PDB file of C-alpha atoms in Angstrom:
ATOM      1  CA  UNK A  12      62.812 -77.018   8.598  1.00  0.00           C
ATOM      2  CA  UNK A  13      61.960 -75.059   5.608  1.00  0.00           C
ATOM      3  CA  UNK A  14      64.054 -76.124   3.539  1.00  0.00           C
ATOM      4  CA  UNK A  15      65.406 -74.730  -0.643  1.00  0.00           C
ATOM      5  CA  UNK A  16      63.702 -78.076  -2.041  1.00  0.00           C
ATOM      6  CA  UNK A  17      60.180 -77.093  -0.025  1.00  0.00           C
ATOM      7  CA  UNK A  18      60.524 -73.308  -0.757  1.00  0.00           C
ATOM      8  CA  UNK A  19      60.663 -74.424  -4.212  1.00  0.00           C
ATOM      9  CA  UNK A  20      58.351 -76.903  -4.084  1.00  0.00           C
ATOM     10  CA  UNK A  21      55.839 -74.819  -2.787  1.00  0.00           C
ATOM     11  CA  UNK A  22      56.210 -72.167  -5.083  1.00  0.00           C
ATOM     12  CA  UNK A  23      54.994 -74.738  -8.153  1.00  0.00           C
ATOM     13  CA  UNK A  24      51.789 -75.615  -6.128  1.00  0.00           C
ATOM     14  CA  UNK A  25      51.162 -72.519  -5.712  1.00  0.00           C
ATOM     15  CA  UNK A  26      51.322 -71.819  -9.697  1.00  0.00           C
ATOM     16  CA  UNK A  27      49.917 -74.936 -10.541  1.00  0.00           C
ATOM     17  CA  UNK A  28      46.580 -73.865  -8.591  1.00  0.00           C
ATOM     18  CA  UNK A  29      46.473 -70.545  -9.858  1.00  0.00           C
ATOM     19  CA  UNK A  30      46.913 -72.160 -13.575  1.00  0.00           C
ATOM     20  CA  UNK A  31      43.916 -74.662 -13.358  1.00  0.00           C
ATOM     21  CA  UNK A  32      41.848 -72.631 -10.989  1.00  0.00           C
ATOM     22  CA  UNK A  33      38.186 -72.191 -12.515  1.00  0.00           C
ATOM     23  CA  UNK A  34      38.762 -68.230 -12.522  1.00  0.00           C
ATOM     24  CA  UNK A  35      41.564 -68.446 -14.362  1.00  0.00           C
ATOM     25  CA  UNK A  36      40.009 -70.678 -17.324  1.00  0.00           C
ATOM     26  CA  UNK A  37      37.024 -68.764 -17.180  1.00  0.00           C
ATOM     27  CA  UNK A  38      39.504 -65.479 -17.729  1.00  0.00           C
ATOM     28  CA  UNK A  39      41.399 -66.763 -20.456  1.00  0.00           C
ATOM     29  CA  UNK A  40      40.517 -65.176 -24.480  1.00  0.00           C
ATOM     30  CA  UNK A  41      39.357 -67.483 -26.294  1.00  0.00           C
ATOM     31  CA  UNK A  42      41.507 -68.489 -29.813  1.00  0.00           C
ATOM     32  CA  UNK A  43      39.456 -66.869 -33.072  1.00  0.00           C
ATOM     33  CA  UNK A  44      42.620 -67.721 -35.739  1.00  0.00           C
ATOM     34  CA  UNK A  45      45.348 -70.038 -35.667  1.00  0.00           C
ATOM     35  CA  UNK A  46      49.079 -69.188 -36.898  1.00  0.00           C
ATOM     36  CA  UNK A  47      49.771 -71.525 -39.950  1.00  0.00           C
ATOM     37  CA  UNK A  48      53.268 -73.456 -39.420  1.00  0.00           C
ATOM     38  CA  UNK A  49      54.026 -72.706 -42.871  1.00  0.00           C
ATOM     39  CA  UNK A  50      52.626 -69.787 -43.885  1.00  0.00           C
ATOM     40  CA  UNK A  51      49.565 -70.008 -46.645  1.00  0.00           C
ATOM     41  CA  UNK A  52      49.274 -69.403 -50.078  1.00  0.00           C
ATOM     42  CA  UNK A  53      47.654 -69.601 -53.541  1.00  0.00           C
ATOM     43  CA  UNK A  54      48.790 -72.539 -55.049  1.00  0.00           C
ATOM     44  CA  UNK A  55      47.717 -74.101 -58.665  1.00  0.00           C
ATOM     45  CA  UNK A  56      47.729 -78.390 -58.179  1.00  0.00           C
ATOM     46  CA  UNK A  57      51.719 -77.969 -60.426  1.00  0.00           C
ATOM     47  CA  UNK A  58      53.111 -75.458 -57.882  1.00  0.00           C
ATOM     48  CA  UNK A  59      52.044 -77.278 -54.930  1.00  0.00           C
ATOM     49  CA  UNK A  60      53.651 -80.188 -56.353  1.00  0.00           C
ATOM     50  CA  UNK A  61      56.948 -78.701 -57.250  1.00  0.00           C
ATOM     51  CA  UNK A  62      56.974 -77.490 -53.693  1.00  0.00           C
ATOM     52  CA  UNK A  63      56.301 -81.306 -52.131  1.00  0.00           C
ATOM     53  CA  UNK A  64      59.020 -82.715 -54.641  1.00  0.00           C
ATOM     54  CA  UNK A  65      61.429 -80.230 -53.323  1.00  0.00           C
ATOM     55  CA  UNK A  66      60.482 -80.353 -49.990  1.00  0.00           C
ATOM     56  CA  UNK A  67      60.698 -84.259 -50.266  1.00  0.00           C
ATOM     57  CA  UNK A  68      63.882 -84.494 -52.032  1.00  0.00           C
ATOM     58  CA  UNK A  69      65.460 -81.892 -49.388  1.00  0.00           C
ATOM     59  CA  UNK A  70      64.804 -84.588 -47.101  1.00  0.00           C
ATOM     60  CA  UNK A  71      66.683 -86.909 -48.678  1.00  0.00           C
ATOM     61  CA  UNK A  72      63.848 -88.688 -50.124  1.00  0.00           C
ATOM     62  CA  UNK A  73      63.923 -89.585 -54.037  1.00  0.00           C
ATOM     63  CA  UNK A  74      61.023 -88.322 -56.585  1.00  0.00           C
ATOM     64  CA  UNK A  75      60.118 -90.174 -59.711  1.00  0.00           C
ATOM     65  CA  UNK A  76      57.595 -88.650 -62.314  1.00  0.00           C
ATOM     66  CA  UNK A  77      56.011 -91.256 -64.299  1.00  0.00           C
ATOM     67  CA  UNK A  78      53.097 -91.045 -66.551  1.00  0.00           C
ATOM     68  CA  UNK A  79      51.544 -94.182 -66.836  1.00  0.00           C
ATOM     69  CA  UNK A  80      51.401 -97.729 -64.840  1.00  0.00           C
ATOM     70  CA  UNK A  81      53.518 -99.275 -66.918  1.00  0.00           C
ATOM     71  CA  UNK A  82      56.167 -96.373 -66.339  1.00  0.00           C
ATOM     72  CA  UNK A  83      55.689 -97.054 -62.972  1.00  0.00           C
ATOM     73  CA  UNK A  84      55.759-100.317 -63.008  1.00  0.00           C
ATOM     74  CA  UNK A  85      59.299 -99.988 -64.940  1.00  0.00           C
ATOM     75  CA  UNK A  86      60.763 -98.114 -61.960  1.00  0.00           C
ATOM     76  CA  UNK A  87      59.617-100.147 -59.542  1.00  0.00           C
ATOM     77  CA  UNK A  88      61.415-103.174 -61.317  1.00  0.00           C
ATOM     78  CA  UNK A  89      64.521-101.014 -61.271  1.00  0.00           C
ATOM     79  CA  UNK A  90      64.408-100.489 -58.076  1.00  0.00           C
ATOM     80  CA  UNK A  91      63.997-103.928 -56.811  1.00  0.00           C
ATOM     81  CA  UNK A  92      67.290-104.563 -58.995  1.00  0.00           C
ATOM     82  CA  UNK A  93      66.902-108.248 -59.056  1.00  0.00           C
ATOM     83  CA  UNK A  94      64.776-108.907 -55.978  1.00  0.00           C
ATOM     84  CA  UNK A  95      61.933-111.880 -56.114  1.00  0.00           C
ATOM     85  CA  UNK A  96      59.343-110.605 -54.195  1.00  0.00           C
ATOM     86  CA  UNK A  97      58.526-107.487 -52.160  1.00  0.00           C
ATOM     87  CA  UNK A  98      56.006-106.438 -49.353  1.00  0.00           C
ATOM     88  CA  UNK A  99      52.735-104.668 -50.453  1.00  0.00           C
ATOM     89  CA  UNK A 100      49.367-103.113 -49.932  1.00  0.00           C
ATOM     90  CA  UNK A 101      46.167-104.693 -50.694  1.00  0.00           C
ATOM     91  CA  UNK A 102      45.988-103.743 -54.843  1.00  0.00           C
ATOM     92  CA  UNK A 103      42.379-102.128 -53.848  1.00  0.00           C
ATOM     93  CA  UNK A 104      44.292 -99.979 -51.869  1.00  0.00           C
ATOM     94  CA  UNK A 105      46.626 -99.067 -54.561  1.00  0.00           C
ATOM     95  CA  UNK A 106      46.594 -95.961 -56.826  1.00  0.00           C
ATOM     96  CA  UNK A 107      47.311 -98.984 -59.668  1.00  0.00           C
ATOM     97  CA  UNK A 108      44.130-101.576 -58.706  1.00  0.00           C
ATOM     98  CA  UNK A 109      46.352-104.206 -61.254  1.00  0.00           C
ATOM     99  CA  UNK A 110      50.169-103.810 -59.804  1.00  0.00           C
ATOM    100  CA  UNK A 111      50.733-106.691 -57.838  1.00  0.00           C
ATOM    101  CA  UNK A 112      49.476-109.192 -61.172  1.00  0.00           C
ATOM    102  CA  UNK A 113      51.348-106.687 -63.018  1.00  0.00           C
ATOM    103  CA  UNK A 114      54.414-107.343 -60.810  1.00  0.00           C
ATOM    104  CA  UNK A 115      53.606-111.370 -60.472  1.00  0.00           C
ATOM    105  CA  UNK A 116      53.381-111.184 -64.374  1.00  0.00           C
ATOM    106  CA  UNK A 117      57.159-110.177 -64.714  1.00  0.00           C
ATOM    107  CA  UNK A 118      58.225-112.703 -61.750  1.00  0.00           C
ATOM    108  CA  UNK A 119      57.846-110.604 -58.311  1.00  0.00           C
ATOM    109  CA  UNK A 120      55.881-112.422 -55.938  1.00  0.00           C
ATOM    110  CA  UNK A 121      54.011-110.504 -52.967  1.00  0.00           C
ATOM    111  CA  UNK A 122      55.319-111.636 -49.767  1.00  0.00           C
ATOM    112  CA  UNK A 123      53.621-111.991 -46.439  1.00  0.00           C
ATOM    113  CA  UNK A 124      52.348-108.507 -45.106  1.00  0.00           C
ATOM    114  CA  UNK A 125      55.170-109.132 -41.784  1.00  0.00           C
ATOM    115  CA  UNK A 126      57.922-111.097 -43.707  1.00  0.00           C
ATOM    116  CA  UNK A 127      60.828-109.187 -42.151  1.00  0.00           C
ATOM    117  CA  UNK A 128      63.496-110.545 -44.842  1.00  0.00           C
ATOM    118  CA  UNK A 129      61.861-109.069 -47.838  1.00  0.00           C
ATOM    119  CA  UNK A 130      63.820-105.745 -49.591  1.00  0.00           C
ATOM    120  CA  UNK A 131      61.035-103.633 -50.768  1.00  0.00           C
ATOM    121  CA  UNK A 132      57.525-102.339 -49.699  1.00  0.00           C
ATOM    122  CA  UNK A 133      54.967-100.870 -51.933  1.00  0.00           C
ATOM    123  CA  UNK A 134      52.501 -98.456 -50.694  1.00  0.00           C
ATOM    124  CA  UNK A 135      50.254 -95.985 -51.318  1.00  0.00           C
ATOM    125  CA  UNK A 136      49.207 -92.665 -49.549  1.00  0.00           C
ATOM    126  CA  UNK A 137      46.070 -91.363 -48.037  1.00  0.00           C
ATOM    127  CA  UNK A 138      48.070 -87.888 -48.131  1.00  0.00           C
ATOM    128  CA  UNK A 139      51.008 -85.567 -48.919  1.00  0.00           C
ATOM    129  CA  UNK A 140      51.744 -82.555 -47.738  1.00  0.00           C
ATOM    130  CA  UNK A 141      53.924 -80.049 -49.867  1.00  0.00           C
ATOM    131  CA  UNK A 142      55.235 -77.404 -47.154  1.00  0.00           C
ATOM    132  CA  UNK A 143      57.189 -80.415 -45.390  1.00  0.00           C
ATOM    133  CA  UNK A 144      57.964 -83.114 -48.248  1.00  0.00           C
ATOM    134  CA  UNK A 145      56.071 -85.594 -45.889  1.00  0.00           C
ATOM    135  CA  UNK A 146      53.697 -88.425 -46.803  1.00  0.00           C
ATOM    136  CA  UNK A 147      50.602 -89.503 -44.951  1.00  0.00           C
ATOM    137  CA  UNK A 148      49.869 -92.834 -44.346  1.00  0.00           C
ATOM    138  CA  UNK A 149      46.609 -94.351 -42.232  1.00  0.00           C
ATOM    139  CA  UNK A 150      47.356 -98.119 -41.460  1.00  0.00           C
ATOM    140  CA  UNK A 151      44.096-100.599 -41.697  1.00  0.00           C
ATOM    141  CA  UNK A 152      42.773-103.309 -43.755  1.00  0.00           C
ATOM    142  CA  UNK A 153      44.487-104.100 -46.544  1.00  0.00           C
ATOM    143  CA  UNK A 154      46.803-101.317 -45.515  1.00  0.00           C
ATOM    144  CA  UNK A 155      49.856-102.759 -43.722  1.00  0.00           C
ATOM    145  CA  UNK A 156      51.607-100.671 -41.319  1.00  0.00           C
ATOM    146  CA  UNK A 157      54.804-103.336 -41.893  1.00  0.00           C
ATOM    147  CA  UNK A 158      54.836-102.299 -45.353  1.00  0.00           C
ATOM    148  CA  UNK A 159      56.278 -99.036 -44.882  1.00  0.00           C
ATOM    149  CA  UNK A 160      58.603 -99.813 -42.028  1.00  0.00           C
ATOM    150  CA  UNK A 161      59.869-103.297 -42.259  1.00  0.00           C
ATOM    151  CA  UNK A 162      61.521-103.051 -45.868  1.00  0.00           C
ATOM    152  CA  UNK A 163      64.897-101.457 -46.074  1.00  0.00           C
ATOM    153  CA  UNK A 164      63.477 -99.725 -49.195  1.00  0.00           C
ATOM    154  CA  UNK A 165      60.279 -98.299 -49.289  1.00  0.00           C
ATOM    155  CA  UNK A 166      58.510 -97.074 -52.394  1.00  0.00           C
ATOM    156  CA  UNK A 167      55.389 -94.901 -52.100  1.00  0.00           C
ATOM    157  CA  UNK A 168      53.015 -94.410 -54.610  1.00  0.00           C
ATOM    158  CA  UNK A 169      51.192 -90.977 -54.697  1.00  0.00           C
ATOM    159  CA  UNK A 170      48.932 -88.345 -57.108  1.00  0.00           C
ATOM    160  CA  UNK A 171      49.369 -84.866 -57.462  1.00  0.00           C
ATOM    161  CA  UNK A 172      45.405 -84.651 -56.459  1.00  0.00           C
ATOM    162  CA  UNK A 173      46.569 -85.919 -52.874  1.00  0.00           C
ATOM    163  CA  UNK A 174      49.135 -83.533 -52.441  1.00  0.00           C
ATOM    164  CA  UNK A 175      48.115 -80.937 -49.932  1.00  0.00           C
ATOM    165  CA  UNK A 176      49.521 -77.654 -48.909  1.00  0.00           C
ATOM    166  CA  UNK A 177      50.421 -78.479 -44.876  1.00  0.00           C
ATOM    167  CA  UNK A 178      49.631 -80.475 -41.923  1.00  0.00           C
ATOM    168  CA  UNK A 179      47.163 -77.814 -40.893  1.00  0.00           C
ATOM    169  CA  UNK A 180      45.349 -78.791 -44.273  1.00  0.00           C
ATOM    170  CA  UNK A 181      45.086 -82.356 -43.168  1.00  0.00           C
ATOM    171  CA  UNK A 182      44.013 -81.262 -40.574  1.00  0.00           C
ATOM    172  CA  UNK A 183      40.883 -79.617 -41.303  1.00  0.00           C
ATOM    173  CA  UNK A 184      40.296 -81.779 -44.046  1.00  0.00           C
ATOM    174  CA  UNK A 185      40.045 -84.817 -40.981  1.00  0.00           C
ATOM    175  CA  UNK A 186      37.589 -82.391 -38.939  1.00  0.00           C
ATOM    176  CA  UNK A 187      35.246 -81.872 -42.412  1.00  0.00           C
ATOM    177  CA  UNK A 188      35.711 -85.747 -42.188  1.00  0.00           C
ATOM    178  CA  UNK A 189      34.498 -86.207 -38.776  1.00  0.00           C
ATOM    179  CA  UNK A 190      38.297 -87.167 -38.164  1.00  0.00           C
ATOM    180  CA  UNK A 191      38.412 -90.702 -40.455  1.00  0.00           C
ATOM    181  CA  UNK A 192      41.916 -91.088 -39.911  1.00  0.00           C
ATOM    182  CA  UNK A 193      41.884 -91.669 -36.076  1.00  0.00           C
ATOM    183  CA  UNK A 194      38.326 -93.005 -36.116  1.00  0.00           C
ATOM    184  CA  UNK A 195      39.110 -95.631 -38.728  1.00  0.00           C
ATOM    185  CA  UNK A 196      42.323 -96.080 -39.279  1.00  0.00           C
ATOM    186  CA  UNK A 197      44.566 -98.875 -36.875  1.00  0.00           C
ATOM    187  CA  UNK A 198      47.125 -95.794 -36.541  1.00  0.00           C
ATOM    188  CA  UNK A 199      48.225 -92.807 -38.850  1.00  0.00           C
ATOM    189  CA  UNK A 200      51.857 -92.266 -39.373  1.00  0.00           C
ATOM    190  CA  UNK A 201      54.004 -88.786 -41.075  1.00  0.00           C
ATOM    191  CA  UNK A 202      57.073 -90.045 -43.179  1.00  0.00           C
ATOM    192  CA  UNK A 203      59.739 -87.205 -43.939  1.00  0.00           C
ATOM    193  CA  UNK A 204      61.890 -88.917 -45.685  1.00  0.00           C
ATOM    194  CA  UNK A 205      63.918 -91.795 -44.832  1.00  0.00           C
ATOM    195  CA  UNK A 206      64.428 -93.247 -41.392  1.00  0.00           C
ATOM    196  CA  UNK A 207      67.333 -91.386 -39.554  1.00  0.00           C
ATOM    197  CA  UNK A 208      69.110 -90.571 -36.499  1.00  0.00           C
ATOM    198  CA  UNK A 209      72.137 -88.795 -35.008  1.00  0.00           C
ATOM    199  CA  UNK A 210      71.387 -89.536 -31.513  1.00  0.00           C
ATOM    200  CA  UNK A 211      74.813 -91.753 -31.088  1.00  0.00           C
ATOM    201  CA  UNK A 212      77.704 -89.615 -30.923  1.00  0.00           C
ATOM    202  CA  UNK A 213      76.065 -87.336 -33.268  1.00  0.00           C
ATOM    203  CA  UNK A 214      76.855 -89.629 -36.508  1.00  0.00           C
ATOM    204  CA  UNK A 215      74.087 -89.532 -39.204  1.00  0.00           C
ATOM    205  CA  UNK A 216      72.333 -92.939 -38.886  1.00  0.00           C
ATOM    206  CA  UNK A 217      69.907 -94.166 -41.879  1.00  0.00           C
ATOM    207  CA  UNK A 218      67.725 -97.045 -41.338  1.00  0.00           C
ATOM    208  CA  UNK A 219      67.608 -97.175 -37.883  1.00  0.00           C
ATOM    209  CA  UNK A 220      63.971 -97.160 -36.772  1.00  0.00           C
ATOM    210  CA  UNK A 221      62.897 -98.053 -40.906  1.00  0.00           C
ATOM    211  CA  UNK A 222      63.831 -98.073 -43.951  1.00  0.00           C
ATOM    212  CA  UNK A 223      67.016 -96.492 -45.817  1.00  0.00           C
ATOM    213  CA  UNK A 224      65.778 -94.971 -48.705  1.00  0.00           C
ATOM    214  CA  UNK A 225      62.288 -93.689 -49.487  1.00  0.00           C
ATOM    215  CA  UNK A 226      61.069 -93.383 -53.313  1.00  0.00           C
ATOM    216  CA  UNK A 227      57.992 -91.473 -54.187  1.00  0.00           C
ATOM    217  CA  UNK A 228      56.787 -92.430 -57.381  1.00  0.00           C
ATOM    218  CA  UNK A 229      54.261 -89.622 -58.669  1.00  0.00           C
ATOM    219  CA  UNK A 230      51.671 -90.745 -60.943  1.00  0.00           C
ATOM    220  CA  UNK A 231      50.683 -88.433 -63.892  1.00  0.00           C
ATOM    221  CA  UNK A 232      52.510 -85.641 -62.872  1.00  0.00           C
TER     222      UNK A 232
END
């Protein structure tokens, strides 16, 4: 019996075969330009980063310009308000090589890379990207992946000259690189802004698959 199920059944074979048939890969145009997701423009290094902190701070995320380490350093002691110790990357993989002595030297220790129970996780980038207000990090060593999503807190640590203008500029910048970040790196991960979800009853949920708040500290800027 022929039944509605077969009929339709049969008609998705049937345009399955004629989608992966040889002819009709052989017919298709092939792709000289791609659309850009945001669109492209001229951009000095100051615009491109007042379009990142927007973007970023649209997300909910929180922007802080400082202009020196120990600036930085400052804010990152407010921010642990009290706290001991906090999670962190390697300090050669750091945009300040001395922070974690700097941080010892004022009484923060740097607790193990996976210590679950710890507030606070320093990072620092491998990119940003201004059209979203997203940060680009590549896991790997000396590069903890728990360091960004473990810590109810997170605190990245980024330069305007890493700021570019979209993921389609990563992008190319990985193929010019013979793609580093997936040939190198442990795993690659886009942060826009802080961990969220409204999946449950459609209530606004922070913190649920990482950390609460996100702070972007941007160095020299």
């Amino acid at each position: 019996m022929n039944t509605a199920r077969d009929r339709i059944l049969e008609r998705l074979r049937k345009a399955q075969s004629a989608q992966t048939s040889p002819d009709s890969v052989l017919s298709r145009e092939p792709v000289d330009s791609q659309r850009s997701m945001i669109p492209a423009q001229e951009q000095t290094t100051e615009q491109r980063t007042e379009q990142f902190i927007a973007a970023a701070e649209s997300l909910g995320s929180f922007v802080h310009r400082v202009d020196s380490p120990g600036e930085a350093v400052e804010q990152i002691m407010t921010l642990l308000a009290g706290d001991t110790q906090a999670l962190a990357w390697d300090a050669d993989q750091l945009p300040i090589p001395d922070l974690r002595d700097m941080l010892e030297s004022l009484g923060v220790g740097i607790a193990a890379h996976a210590d679950e129970h710890t507030r606070v996780g320093i990072t620092g980038v491998s990119a940003a990207l201004a059209g979203t207000g997203s940060l680009v990090l590549e896991s790997g060593a000396g590069r903890y992946r728990a360091t960004s999503l473990l810590p109810d807190l997170h605190i990245g640590l980024l330069t305007p000259e890493q700021i570019l203008p979209d993921l389609e500029s990563w992008a190319e910048a990985q193929r010019a690189a013979d793609y580093r970040a997936f040939r190198d790196a442990s795993n690659t991960i886009i942060i826009s802004g802080p961990s969220k979800t409204a999946d449950i009853g459609h209530e606004l949920v922070k913190g649920a698959h990482g950390p609460r708040e996100l702070h972007i500290l941007l160095l020299g800027a």
